[in-house]
């Protein structure tokens, strides 16, 4: 009875946390659609209206985006929500938020299947429901969030089919695995690897081996178009060729240096991968400071997981063997190998590339928390509850209060507001020039050519037929290019410039609007050559 | 169950001395201190664990001479002697556990770490800017949030955004030290394998040395956590005997072939230029 009470209470808490943390103020936190989000949202809108993306490609399997060649699933999933809810932030984020929320449920079911303990399953759901990085990833149109959902779903269905001896679910699990590969690039490497691991570890438990191979065949058939597209359009390998660790400037320099021997070059590659792997598995990064919600040196920056869970994660590593028994080996492999794909890539630690790791970390932490809950006295449980409340409180104020204020510029904040300014006045101007630079001394370059058409519902054909300019592009009455105030300005022109590029006093333009960041600092100024 | 003879220990010490002098180009004081410390550490650990005398162990022990932590030379040569002093205390404590000795041992570790980390310079010059609570970035952000957090009254802000955050910074700082890269730099990648197996035994099978080593670990972690200029070698140098003990603890359970393969790989990385 006590267990049932705990179970029901925890179920309600998990559902509440999942919904509240992921859906409250979804449109405005993160404060603006990011660079990648707007690309997904705009391509969804463009495909919805014309069956073609911003680059005029017919129903692509790899969206060129800003030369980042995005995996297709998230964009296609966004089409229905954009069709139903219009070109809004909410519509762009809703599919990911729904799948992110469902991941909490599916992870719990997976842990239940792995351990045979539904309280443990619920604990893992609870951990994921309040995991800072998954909250953020569920609130953005993140490809990796959707990939994580399908990956965890695939695992759950596979283990379920083994436990219940229901072959049909093996087939479905392979479909989920295939979808995970359509959702994000990390899974291109990781999902096939895990399928091999599953085959090796559970080969003896497979009562119907033919079904496994039938599932595998379906999986191969399903991902075939993705790879045919990959081979036919080698440009879509851009990401694999430019983002891989061999392109790291320091490493590349050493590899090109003829004075180093072959074994030394291999050692350099190994060192680079080890360093990357080390940064992804660094406890400080995972539990204390890896979540870049605040500026770099801000001590209030949270980790990917709440710091309270660190001791349970460590205890969980130790106890996984006892709790997950025959499945423990699989969990250890998942835990050790999940950061590997991300470790083969360039640049600083990326949350999206390594999002897959949050599944094994949650599973292991749940084991530690479960054991703690079973063996500890009430006083320790109370101490845990106090620390958890403190960690949650700090994360909440950082995420819901400070982050939208402190980090708005990083999300190219302002273009939605500019679009909202332009939309009712569109007919008043013959030309609209937008300088895409922003940030202190204009160090960043934004993508207003996507934000403005998305929020103003511009006919996608116009962007598909854009013309290239010397330093930008033009479509419809828009010119997206760096603007310098020594140019002649035509009559009835609207000029949007970043705050670091104001006109000099001699220039006869009329100031019409200021777009401010959430912390009230100005971000963009809008001027016109019109007199009224 | 026999314990191992002194010869493999002598070989490992000699190997360590050679590497110190000829490869790491350390001065003779640090080199001697390091090689002696390694020999003593192995001796102490094996006498506590009583490892079976196998051919592989006779081969494995000398390989410990490659542990990079024993090739480290502190800024001041004299600081190398702290390691020897600690080992002398450990030898005494293992023979007879005495509260007075234990306190002295803790003090030596504490003071040794303060000097090694540079938080205190000879003789008693405390370097306040190196402490985490004097971080300008942390203090700036505390003040910034105190002004910025308009969602609560000012008096409450002073509590929520206060110096207490330094506990969090302390933990973040400390755990940042224990990443795979740092551990691989100080222990050699191959030793990860027996190290993690040993860690499991360290917390499950408690011996007299375990408790003493726990004092060393906690003291070292405390100093490492409050140090803004934390570094894997200088912060963990005095824990070298503990690492040797844990590696030897895990030795019993290792797969020998697998260990030798990763040892060869590690050796290549060790002698290869750094990235």
mmCIF file of C-alpha atoms in Angstrom, chain A residues 55-417:
data_model
loop_
_atom_site.group_PDB
_atom_site.id
_atom_site.type_symbol
_atom_site.label_atom_id
_atom_site.label_comp_id
_atom_site.label_asym_id
_atom_site.label_seq_id
_atom_site.Cartn_x
_atom_site.Cartn_y
_atom_site.Cartn_z
ATOM 1 C CA UNK A 55 17.016 26.360 -51.480
ATOM 2 C CA UNK A 56 14.295 25.213 -53.898
ATOM 3 C CA UNK A 57 14.974 21.496 -53.323
ATOM 4 C CA UNK A 58 11.967 19.235 -53.781
ATOM 5 C CA UNK A 59 11.097 17.300 -50.594
ATOM 6 C CA UNK A 60 14.735 16.943 -49.527
ATOM 7 C CA UNK A 61 16.117 14.163 -47.373
ATOM 8 C CA UNK A 62 18.870 16.465 -46.222
ATOM 9 C CA UNK A 63 18.025 20.116 -45.662
ATOM 10 C CA UNK A 64 20.904 22.321 -46.749
ATOM 11 C CA UNK A 65 19.941 25.024 -44.230
ATOM 12 C CA UNK A 66 22.972 27.269 -43.547
ATOM 13 C CA UNK A 67 25.253 24.670 -45.156
ATOM 14 C CA UNK A 68 24.711 22.492 -42.110
ATOM 15 C CA UNK A 69 22.670 19.871 -44.006
ATOM 16 C CA UNK A 70 20.122 19.015 -41.376
ATOM 17 C CA UNK A 71 18.596 15.578 -40.927
ATOM 18 C CA UNK A 72 15.042 15.694 -42.325
ATOM 19 C CA UNK A 73 12.699 14.315 -39.667
ATOM 20 C CA UNK A 74 12.348 17.382 -37.434
ATOM 21 C CA UNK A 75 11.461 19.618 -40.370
ATOM 22 C CA UNK A 76 8.818 17.199 -41.656
ATOM 23 C CA UNK A 77 7.403 16.768 -38.142
ATOM 24 C CA UNK A 78 7.084 20.550 -37.881
ATOM 25 C CA UNK A 79 4.926 20.839 -41.011
ATOM 26 C CA UNK A 80 1.626 19.803 -39.352
ATOM 27 C CA UNK A 81 2.097 22.133 -36.408
ATOM 28 C CA UNK A 82 2.987 25.077 -38.666
ATOM 29 C CA UNK A 83 -0.050 24.234 -40.819
ATOM 30 C CA UNK A 84 -2.338 24.148 -37.792
ATOM 31 C CA UNK A 85 -0.877 26.874 -35.575
ATOM 32 C CA UNK A 86 0.687 29.228 -38.084
ATOM 33 C CA UNK A 87 4.208 30.615 -38.272
ATOM 34 C CA UNK A 88 4.833 31.018 -34.575
ATOM 35 C CA UNK A 89 7.531 30.052 -32.116
ATOM 36 C CA UNK A 90 5.102 27.682 -30.437
ATOM 37 C CA UNK A 91 4.390 25.847 -33.694
ATOM 38 C CA UNK A 92 8.086 25.524 -34.439
ATOM 39 C CA UNK A 93 8.840 24.022 -31.038
ATOM 40 C CA UNK A 94 5.722 21.963 -30.356
ATOM 41 C CA UNK A 95 6.700 18.677 -32.107
ATOM 42 C CA UNK A 96 10.018 18.523 -30.257
ATOM 43 C CA UNK A 97 8.379 19.478 -26.977
ATOM 44 C CA UNK A 98 5.826 16.693 -27.391
ATOM 45 C CA UNK A 99 8.446 14.073 -28.265
ATOM 46 C CA UNK A 100 10.756 15.383 -25.532
ATOM 47 C CA UNK A 101 7.950 14.962 -23.000
ATOM 48 C CA UNK A 102 7.179 11.497 -24.310
ATOM 49 C CA UNK A 103 10.846 10.547 -23.920
ATOM 50 C CA UNK A 104 10.343 10.925 -20.160
ATOM 51 C CA UNK A 105 7.571 8.328 -20.325
ATOM 52 C CA UNK A 106 9.369 5.962 -22.711
ATOM 53 C CA UNK A 107 12.587 6.054 -20.676
ATOM 54 C CA UNK A 108 10.582 4.989 -17.615
ATOM 55 C CA UNK A 109 9.066 2.114 -19.593
ATOM 56 C CA UNK A 110 12.504 1.103 -20.851
ATOM 57 C CA UNK A 111 13.941 1.031 -17.330
ATOM 58 C CA UNK A 112 10.915 -0.983 -16.190
ATOM 59 C CA UNK A 113 11.678 -3.531 -18.917
ATOM 60 C CA UNK A 114 15.383 -3.558 -18.085
ATOM 61 C CA UNK A 115 14.910 -3.980 -14.345
ATOM 62 C CA UNK A 116 11.430 -5.434 -13.924
ATOM 63 C CA UNK A 117 10.862 -2.755 -11.313
ATOM 64 C CA UNK A 118 8.273 -0.121 -12.105
ATOM 65 C CA UNK A 119 9.257 2.122 -9.201
ATOM 66 C CA UNK A 120 12.765 2.254 -10.646
ATOM 67 C CA UNK A 121 11.280 3.060 -14.032
ATOM 68 C CA UNK A 122 9.358 5.921 -12.534
ATOM 69 C CA UNK A 123 12.480 7.173 -10.754
ATOM 70 C CA UNK A 124 14.344 7.344 -14.051
ATOM 71 C CA UNK A 125 11.421 9.276 -15.553
ATOM 72 C CA UNK A 126 11.508 11.595 -12.562
ATOM 73 C CA UNK A 127 15.221 12.241 -13.038
ATOM 74 C CA UNK A 128 14.783 12.983 -16.731
ATOM 75 C CA UNK A 129 11.747 15.186 -16.095
ATOM 76 C CA UNK A 130 13.866 17.585 -14.037
ATOM 77 C CA UNK A 131 17.083 17.261 -16.003
ATOM 78 C CA UNK A 132 18.135 20.786 -17.055
ATOM 79 C CA UNK A 133 19.582 19.800 -20.398
ATOM 80 C CA UNK A 134 16.547 17.764 -21.409
ATOM 81 C CA UNK A 135 14.237 20.576 -20.366
ATOM 82 C CA UNK A 136 16.075 22.972 -22.673
ATOM 83 C CA UNK A 137 16.367 20.393 -25.453
ATOM 84 C CA UNK A 138 12.617 19.733 -25.243
ATOM 85 C CA UNK A 139 11.807 23.420 -25.478
ATOM 86 C CA UNK A 140 13.680 23.988 -28.718
ATOM 87 C CA UNK A 141 13.257 22.568 -32.207
ATOM 88 C CA UNK A 142 16.262 20.350 -31.546
ATOM 89 C CA UNK A 143 16.888 17.516 -33.998
ATOM 90 C CA UNK A 144 18.733 15.537 -31.347
ATOM 91 C CA UNK A 145 15.748 15.584 -28.946
ATOM 92 C CA UNK A 146 13.617 13.820 -31.519
ATOM 93 C CA UNK A 147 16.436 11.403 -32.304
ATOM 94 C CA UNK A 148 16.740 10.604 -28.607
ATOM 95 C CA UNK A 149 13.011 9.846 -28.432
ATOM 96 C CA UNK A 150 13.114 7.384 -31.316
ATOM 97 C CA UNK A 151 16.322 5.828 -30.058
ATOM 98 C CA UNK A 152 14.916 5.229 -26.562
ATOM 99 C CA UNK A 153 11.637 4.027 -28.087
ATOM 100 C CA UNK A 154 13.567 1.564 -30.249
ATOM 101 C CA UNK A 155 15.424 0.245 -27.207
ATOM 102 C CA UNK A 156 12.227 -0.056 -25.189
ATOM 103 C CA UNK A 157 10.372 -1.937 -27.915
ATOM 104 C CA UNK A 158 13.329 -4.234 -28.492
ATOM 105 C CA UNK A 159 13.709 -5.164 -24.804
ATOM 106 C CA UNK A 160 9.916 -5.411 -24.451
ATOM 107 C CA UNK A 161 9.734 -7.825 -27.384
ATOM 108 C CA UNK A 162 12.455 -9.933 -25.774
ATOM 109 C CA UNK A 163 10.810 -9.969 -22.350
ATOM 110 C CA UNK A 164 7.294 -10.644 -23.617
ATOM 111 C CA UNK A 165 8.342 -12.762 -26.554
ATOM 112 C CA UNK A 166 6.342 -10.601 -28.960
ATOM 113 C CA UNK A 167 8.125 -10.604 -32.286
ATOM 114 C CA UNK A 168 5.949 -7.895 -33.782
ATOM 115 C CA UNK A 169 7.537 -5.343 -31.460
ATOM 116 C CA UNK A 170 11.012 -6.299 -32.681
ATOM 117 C CA UNK A 171 9.985 -5.103 -36.127
ATOM 118 C CA UNK A 172 8.519 -1.873 -34.690
ATOM 119 C CA UNK A 173 11.716 -1.307 -32.700
ATOM 120 C CA UNK A 174 13.740 -1.352 -35.913
ATOM 121 C CA UNK A 175 11.372 1.208 -37.447
ATOM 122 C CA UNK A 176 11.977 3.449 -34.414
ATOM 123 C CA UNK A 177 15.729 2.960 -34.778
ATOM 124 C CA UNK A 178 15.501 3.934 -38.446
ATOM 125 C CA UNK A 179 13.536 7.071 -37.545
ATOM 126 C CA UNK A 180 16.243 8.036 -35.044
ATOM 127 C CA UNK A 181 18.668 8.107 -37.966
ATOM 128 C CA UNK A 182 16.320 10.356 -39.916
ATOM 129 C CA UNK A 183 16.246 12.674 -36.921
ATOM 130 C CA UNK A 184 19.924 13.459 -36.257
ATOM 131 C CA UNK A 185 23.414 12.753 -37.518
ATOM 132 C CA UNK A 186 24.856 11.369 -34.263
ATOM 133 C CA UNK A 187 22.514 8.415 -34.658
ATOM 134 C CA UNK A 188 23.935 7.634 -38.094
ATOM 135 C CA UNK A 189 26.876 6.154 -36.242
ATOM 136 C CA UNK A 190 25.435 5.307 -32.869
ATOM 137 C CA UNK A 191 22.183 3.534 -33.759
ATOM 138 C CA UNK A 192 23.774 0.885 -36.046
ATOM 139 C CA UNK A 193 26.467 0.382 -33.407
ATOM 140 C CA UNK A 194 23.852 -0.245 -30.717
ATOM 141 C CA UNK A 195 21.934 -2.623 -32.973
ATOM 142 C CA UNK A 196 25.143 -4.666 -33.305
ATOM 143 C CA UNK A 197 25.601 -4.554 -29.521
ATOM 144 C CA UNK A 198 21.999 -5.676 -28.989
ATOM 145 C CA UNK A 199 22.504 -8.518 -31.439
ATOM 146 C CA UNK A 200 25.682 -9.706 -29.706
ATOM 147 C CA UNK A 201 24.382 -9.382 -26.161
ATOM 148 C CA UNK A 202 20.887 -10.715 -26.674
ATOM 149 C CA UNK A 203 21.464 -13.214 -29.469
ATOM 150 C CA UNK A 204 20.815 -16.161 -27.156
ATOM 151 C CA UNK A 205 17.638 -14.583 -25.764
ATOM 152 C CA UNK A 206 16.164 -14.129 -29.224
ATOM 153 C CA UNK A 207 13.571 -16.864 -29.493
ATOM 154 C CA UNK A 208 12.758 -15.979 -33.059
ATOM 155 C CA UNK A 209 15.985 -15.069 -34.775
ATOM 156 C CA UNK A 210 14.275 -14.801 -38.163
ATOM 157 C CA UNK A 211 12.201 -11.900 -36.888
ATOM 158 C CA UNK A 212 15.371 -10.107 -35.779
ATOM 159 C CA UNK A 213 16.831 -10.432 -39.248
ATOM 160 C CA UNK A 214 13.511 -9.421 -40.822
ATOM 161 C CA UNK A 215 13.586 -6.320 -38.601
ATOM 162 C CA UNK A 216 17.145 -5.653 -39.604
ATOM 163 C CA UNK A 217 16.189 -5.929 -43.268
ATOM 164 C CA UNK A 218 13.333 -3.468 -42.781
ATOM 165 C CA UNK A 219 15.770 -1.163 -40.963
ATOM 166 C CA UNK A 220 18.214 -1.318 -43.873
ATOM 167 C CA UNK A 221 15.436 -0.719 -46.398
ATOM 168 C CA UNK A 222 14.140 2.231 -44.393
ATOM 169 C CA UNK A 223 17.499 3.938 -44.072
ATOM 170 C CA UNK A 224 18.494 3.146 -47.672
ATOM 171 C CA UNK A 225 16.983 6.380 -49.093
ATOM 172 C CA UNK A 226 18.976 8.348 -46.548
ATOM 173 C CA UNK A 227 22.215 6.763 -47.667
ATOM 174 C CA UNK A 228 21.368 6.874 -51.359
ATOM 175 C CA UNK A 229 20.748 10.585 -50.913
ATOM 176 C CA UNK A 230 24.007 10.825 -48.969
ATOM 177 C CA UNK A 231 25.934 9.149 -51.775
ATOM 178 C CA UNK A 232 24.157 10.968 -54.595
ATOM 179 C CA UNK A 233 24.666 14.359 -53.028
ATOM 180 C CA UNK A 234 28.107 14.243 -51.596
ATOM 181 C CA UNK A 235 27.643 17.822 -50.497
ATOM 182 C CA UNK A 236 25.462 16.482 -47.707
ATOM 183 C CA UNK A 237 28.590 14.900 -46.342
ATOM 184 C CA UNK A 238 29.806 18.431 -45.689
ATOM 185 C CA UNK A 239 29.013 17.929 -42.049
ATOM 186 C CA UNK A 240 30.898 14.662 -41.871
ATOM 187 C CA UNK A 241 33.903 16.149 -43.593
ATOM 188 C CA UNK A 242 34.029 19.566 -41.983
ATOM 189 C CA UNK A 243 32.819 18.699 -38.502
ATOM 190 C CA UNK A 244 35.029 15.703 -37.896
ATOM 191 C CA UNK A 245 37.830 15.959 -35.399
ATOM 192 C CA UNK A 246 40.535 15.614 -38.075
ATOM 193 C CA UNK A 247 39.641 19.151 -39.150
ATOM 194 C CA UNK A 248 40.591 20.550 -35.770
ATOM 195 C CA UNK A 249 43.161 23.244 -36.663
ATOM 196 C CA UNK A 250 45.796 22.103 -34.143
ATOM 197 C CA UNK A 251 45.372 18.456 -35.056
ATOM 198 C CA UNK A 252 45.230 19.113 -38.808
ATOM 199 C CA UNK A 253 48.444 21.115 -38.606
ATOM 200 C CA UNK A 254 50.241 18.236 -36.885
ATOM 201 C CA UNK A 255 48.833 15.656 -39.282
ATOM 202 C CA UNK A 256 50.056 17.654 -42.258
ATOM 203 C CA UNK A 257 53.525 18.085 -40.767
ATOM 204 C CA UNK A 258 55.843 15.629 -42.566
ATOM 205 C CA UNK A 259 58.333 15.620 -39.706
ATOM 206 C CA UNK A 260 55.997 13.457 -37.607
ATOM 207 C CA UNK A 261 55.999 9.708 -38.116
ATOM 208 C CA UNK A 262 52.826 7.746 -38.850
ATOM 209 C CA UNK A 263 52.534 6.309 -35.352
ATOM 210 C CA UNK A 264 52.932 9.782 -33.878
ATOM 211 C CA UNK A 265 50.109 11.036 -36.066
ATOM 212 C CA UNK A 266 47.915 8.167 -34.895
ATOM 213 C CA UNK A 267 48.835 9.116 -31.354
ATOM 214 C CA UNK A 268 47.771 12.735 -32.037
ATOM 215 C CA UNK A 269 44.371 11.564 -33.285
ATOM 216 C CA UNK A 270 43.976 9.342 -30.270
ATOM 217 C CA UNK A 271 44.930 12.181 -27.914
ATOM 218 C CA UNK A 272 42.418 14.515 -29.572
ATOM 219 C CA UNK A 273 39.603 11.963 -29.260
ATOM 220 C CA UNK A 274 40.556 11.216 -25.661
ATOM 221 C CA UNK A 275 40.500 14.902 -24.814
ATOM 222 C CA UNK A 276 37.056 15.273 -26.374
ATOM 223 C CA UNK A 277 35.729 12.164 -24.684
ATOM 224 C CA UNK A 278 37.154 13.443 -21.440
ATOM 225 C CA UNK A 279 35.343 16.759 -21.752
ATOM 226 C CA UNK A 280 32.030 14.992 -22.445
ATOM 227 C CA UNK A 281 32.441 12.699 -19.449
ATOM 228 C CA UNK A 282 33.790 15.339 -17.090
ATOM 229 C CA UNK A 283 31.679 15.277 -13.914
ATOM 230 C CA UNK A 284 32.026 19.020 -13.550
ATOM 231 C CA UNK A 285 30.598 19.474 -17.053
ATOM 232 C CA UNK A 286 27.768 16.977 -16.495
ATOM 233 C CA UNK A 287 26.710 17.967 -12.996
ATOM 234 C CA UNK A 288 27.975 21.499 -12.351
ATOM 235 C CA UNK A 289 28.734 23.800 -15.206
ATOM 236 C CA UNK A 290 28.101 22.232 -18.616
ATOM 237 C CA UNK A 291 24.797 23.930 -19.342
ATOM 238 C CA UNK A 292 25.604 27.253 -21.017
ATOM 239 C CA UNK A 293 22.516 29.093 -19.876
ATOM 240 C CA UNK A 294 24.574 31.935 -18.458
ATOM 241 C CA UNK A 295 27.830 33.642 -19.457
ATOM 242 C CA UNK A 296 31.029 31.573 -19.232
ATOM 243 C CA UNK A 297 32.268 32.529 -15.770
ATOM 244 C CA UNK A 298 28.911 32.761 -14.047
ATOM 245 C CA UNK A 299 29.049 30.475 -10.987
ATOM 246 C CA UNK A 300 25.268 29.972 -11.058
ATOM 247 C CA UNK A 301 25.486 28.081 -14.343
ATOM 248 C CA UNK A 302 23.919 24.630 -13.857
ATOM 249 C CA UNK A 303 25.200 21.301 -15.123
ATOM 250 C CA UNK A 304 23.462 19.105 -17.662
ATOM 251 C CA UNK A 305 21.980 17.251 -14.678
ATOM 252 C CA UNK A 306 21.165 18.669 -11.265
ATOM 253 C CA UNK A 307 24.240 18.460 -9.028
ATOM 254 C CA UNK A 308 22.217 16.580 -6.394
ATOM 255 C CA UNK A 309 22.280 13.508 -8.615
ATOM 256 C CA UNK A 310 26.067 13.162 -8.783
ATOM 257 C CA UNK A 311 26.415 10.890 -5.719
ATOM 258 C CA UNK A 312 23.580 8.710 -7.001
ATOM 259 C CA UNK A 313 25.190 8.480 -10.400
ATOM 260 C CA UNK A 314 28.443 7.280 -8.796
ATOM 261 C CA UNK A 315 26.544 4.907 -6.521
ATOM 262 C CA UNK A 316 24.502 3.794 -9.535
ATOM 263 C CA UNK A 317 27.631 2.832 -11.490
ATOM 264 C CA UNK A 318 28.521 0.606 -8.575
ATOM 265 C CA UNK A 319 24.992 -0.830 -8.161
ATOM 266 C CA UNK A 320 23.906 -1.225 -11.782
ATOM 267 C CA UNK A 321 25.198 -4.785 -11.834
ATOM 268 C CA UNK A 322 22.945 -5.715 -8.894
ATOM 269 C CA UNK A 323 19.870 -3.920 -10.111
ATOM 270 C CA UNK A 324 19.818 -4.494 -13.846
ATOM 271 C CA UNK A 325 21.380 -7.969 -13.560
ATOM 272 C CA UNK A 326 21.585 -9.513 -17.052
ATOM 273 C CA UNK A 327 20.992 -6.142 -18.707
ATOM 274 C CA UNK A 328 23.779 -4.430 -16.740
ATOM 275 C CA UNK A 329 26.381 -5.157 -19.412
ATOM 276 C CA UNK A 330 24.248 -3.416 -22.021
ATOM 277 C CA UNK A 331 23.788 -0.382 -19.750
ATOM 278 C CA UNK A 332 27.513 -0.109 -19.087
ATOM 279 C CA UNK A 333 28.233 -0.315 -22.827
ATOM 280 C CA UNK A 334 25.595 2.339 -23.503
ATOM 281 C CA UNK A 335 27.068 4.579 -20.802
ATOM 282 C CA UNK A 336 30.658 4.245 -22.004
ATOM 283 C CA UNK A 337 30.002 4.472 -25.737
ATOM 284 C CA UNK A 338 27.285 7.121 -25.917
ATOM 285 C CA UNK A 339 29.731 10.087 -25.871
ATOM 286 C CA UNK A 340 31.985 8.461 -28.494
ATOM 287 C CA UNK A 341 30.256 9.787 -31.610
ATOM 288 C CA UNK A 342 30.304 13.331 -30.259
ATOM 289 C CA UNK A 343 33.963 12.844 -29.342
ATOM 290 C CA UNK A 344 34.789 12.321 -33.008
ATOM 291 C CA UNK A 345 33.577 15.778 -33.908
ATOM 292 C CA UNK A 346 35.079 19.228 -34.019
ATOM 293 C CA UNK A 347 34.556 22.178 -31.706
ATOM 294 C CA UNK A 348 33.681 22.677 -28.060
ATOM 295 C CA UNK A 349 31.416 20.156 -26.275
ATOM 296 C CA UNK A 350 28.050 20.190 -28.026
ATOM 297 C CA UNK A 351 24.896 19.473 -26.111
ATOM 298 C CA UNK A 352 22.977 18.281 -29.154
ATOM 299 C CA UNK A 353 25.685 15.926 -30.410
ATOM 300 C CA UNK A 354 25.893 14.246 -27.027
ATOM 301 C CA UNK A 355 22.227 14.381 -26.002
ATOM 302 C CA UNK A 356 22.044 10.618 -26.410
ATOM 303 C CA UNK A 357 24.192 10.275 -23.254
ATOM 304 C CA UNK A 358 21.449 11.541 -21.006
ATOM 305 C CA UNK A 359 19.595 8.234 -21.394
ATOM 306 C CA UNK A 360 22.298 5.997 -19.837
ATOM 307 C CA UNK A 361 23.208 8.632 -17.232
ATOM 308 C CA UNK A 362 19.547 8.792 -16.151
ATOM 309 C CA UNK A 363 19.277 4.987 -16.090
ATOM 310 C CA UNK A 364 22.386 4.610 -13.931
ATOM 311 C CA UNK A 365 21.454 7.514 -11.639
ATOM 312 C CA UNK A 366 18.023 5.956 -11.133
ATOM 313 C CA UNK A 367 19.709 2.758 -9.917
ATOM 314 C CA UNK A 368 21.754 4.726 -7.394
ATOM 315 C CA UNK A 369 18.754 6.715 -6.208
ATOM 316 C CA UNK A 370 16.647 3.582 -5.943
ATOM 317 C CA UNK A 371 19.209 1.842 -3.748
ATOM 318 C CA UNK A 372 19.623 4.953 -1.634
ATOM 319 C CA UNK A 373 15.870 5.203 -1.173
ATOM 320 C CA UNK A 374 15.670 1.589 -0.079
ATOM 321 C CA UNK A 375 18.531 1.536 2.396
ATOM 322 C CA UNK A 376 18.613 5.034 3.871
ATOM 323 C CA UNK A 377 16.846 6.357 6.922
ATOM 324 C CA UNK A 378 14.200 9.067 6.806
ATOM 325 C CA UNK A 379 16.656 11.785 7.836
ATOM 326 C CA UNK A 380 18.849 11.108 4.783
ATOM 327 C CA UNK A 381 15.826 11.145 2.533
ATOM 328 C CA UNK A 382 14.896 14.517 3.985
ATOM 329 C CA UNK A 383 18.412 15.829 3.438
ATOM 330 C CA UNK A 384 18.240 14.624 -0.162
ATOM 331 C CA UNK A 385 14.842 16.299 -0.601
ATOM 332 C CA UNK A 386 16.244 19.596 0.751
ATOM 333 C CA UNK A 387 19.248 19.516 -1.576
ATOM 334 C CA UNK A 388 17.079 18.561 -4.525
ATOM 335 C CA UNK A 389 14.736 21.475 -3.788
ATOM 336 C CA UNK A 390 17.688 23.869 -3.574
ATOM 337 C CA UNK A 391 19.125 22.568 -6.872
ATOM 338 C CA UNK A 392 15.712 22.792 -8.556
ATOM 339 C CA UNK A 393 15.125 26.282 -7.208
ATOM 340 C CA UNK A 394 18.447 27.565 -8.531
ATOM 341 C CA UNK A 395 17.945 25.893 -11.882
ATOM 342 C CA UNK A 396 14.426 27.331 -12.149
ATOM 343 C CA UNK A 397 15.476 30.904 -11.445
ATOM 344 C CA UNK A 398 18.412 30.594 -13.801
ATOM 345 C CA UNK A 399 16.379 29.003 -16.572
ATOM 346 C CA UNK A 400 13.122 30.905 -16.308
ATOM 347 C CA UNK A 401 14.422 34.295 -15.158
ATOM 348 C CA UNK A 402 18.118 34.932 -15.885
ATOM 349 C CA UNK A 403 18.648 32.869 -19.015
ATOM 350 C CA UNK A 404 16.087 34.652 -21.265
ATOM 351 C CA UNK A 405 17.539 37.988 -20.164
ATOM 352 C CA UNK A 406 21.225 37.138 -20.280
ATOM 353 C CA UNK A 407 21.324 34.968 -23.364
ATOM 354 C CA UNK A 408 18.837 36.592 -25.755
ATOM 355 C CA UNK A 409 21.504 37.888 -28.108
ATOM 356 C CA UNK A 410 22.820 34.369 -28.621
ATOM 357 C CA UNK A 411 19.390 33.457 -29.988
ATOM 358 C CA UNK A 412 19.504 36.325 -32.507
ATOM 359 C CA UNK A 413 16.850 38.089 -30.482
ATOM 360 C CA UNK A 414 15.193 40.937 -32.290
ATOM 361 C CA UNK A 415 14.338 39.564 -35.715
ATOM 362 C CA UNK A 416 10.868 38.454 -34.618
ATOM 363 C CA UNK A 417 10.273 41.957 -33.263
#
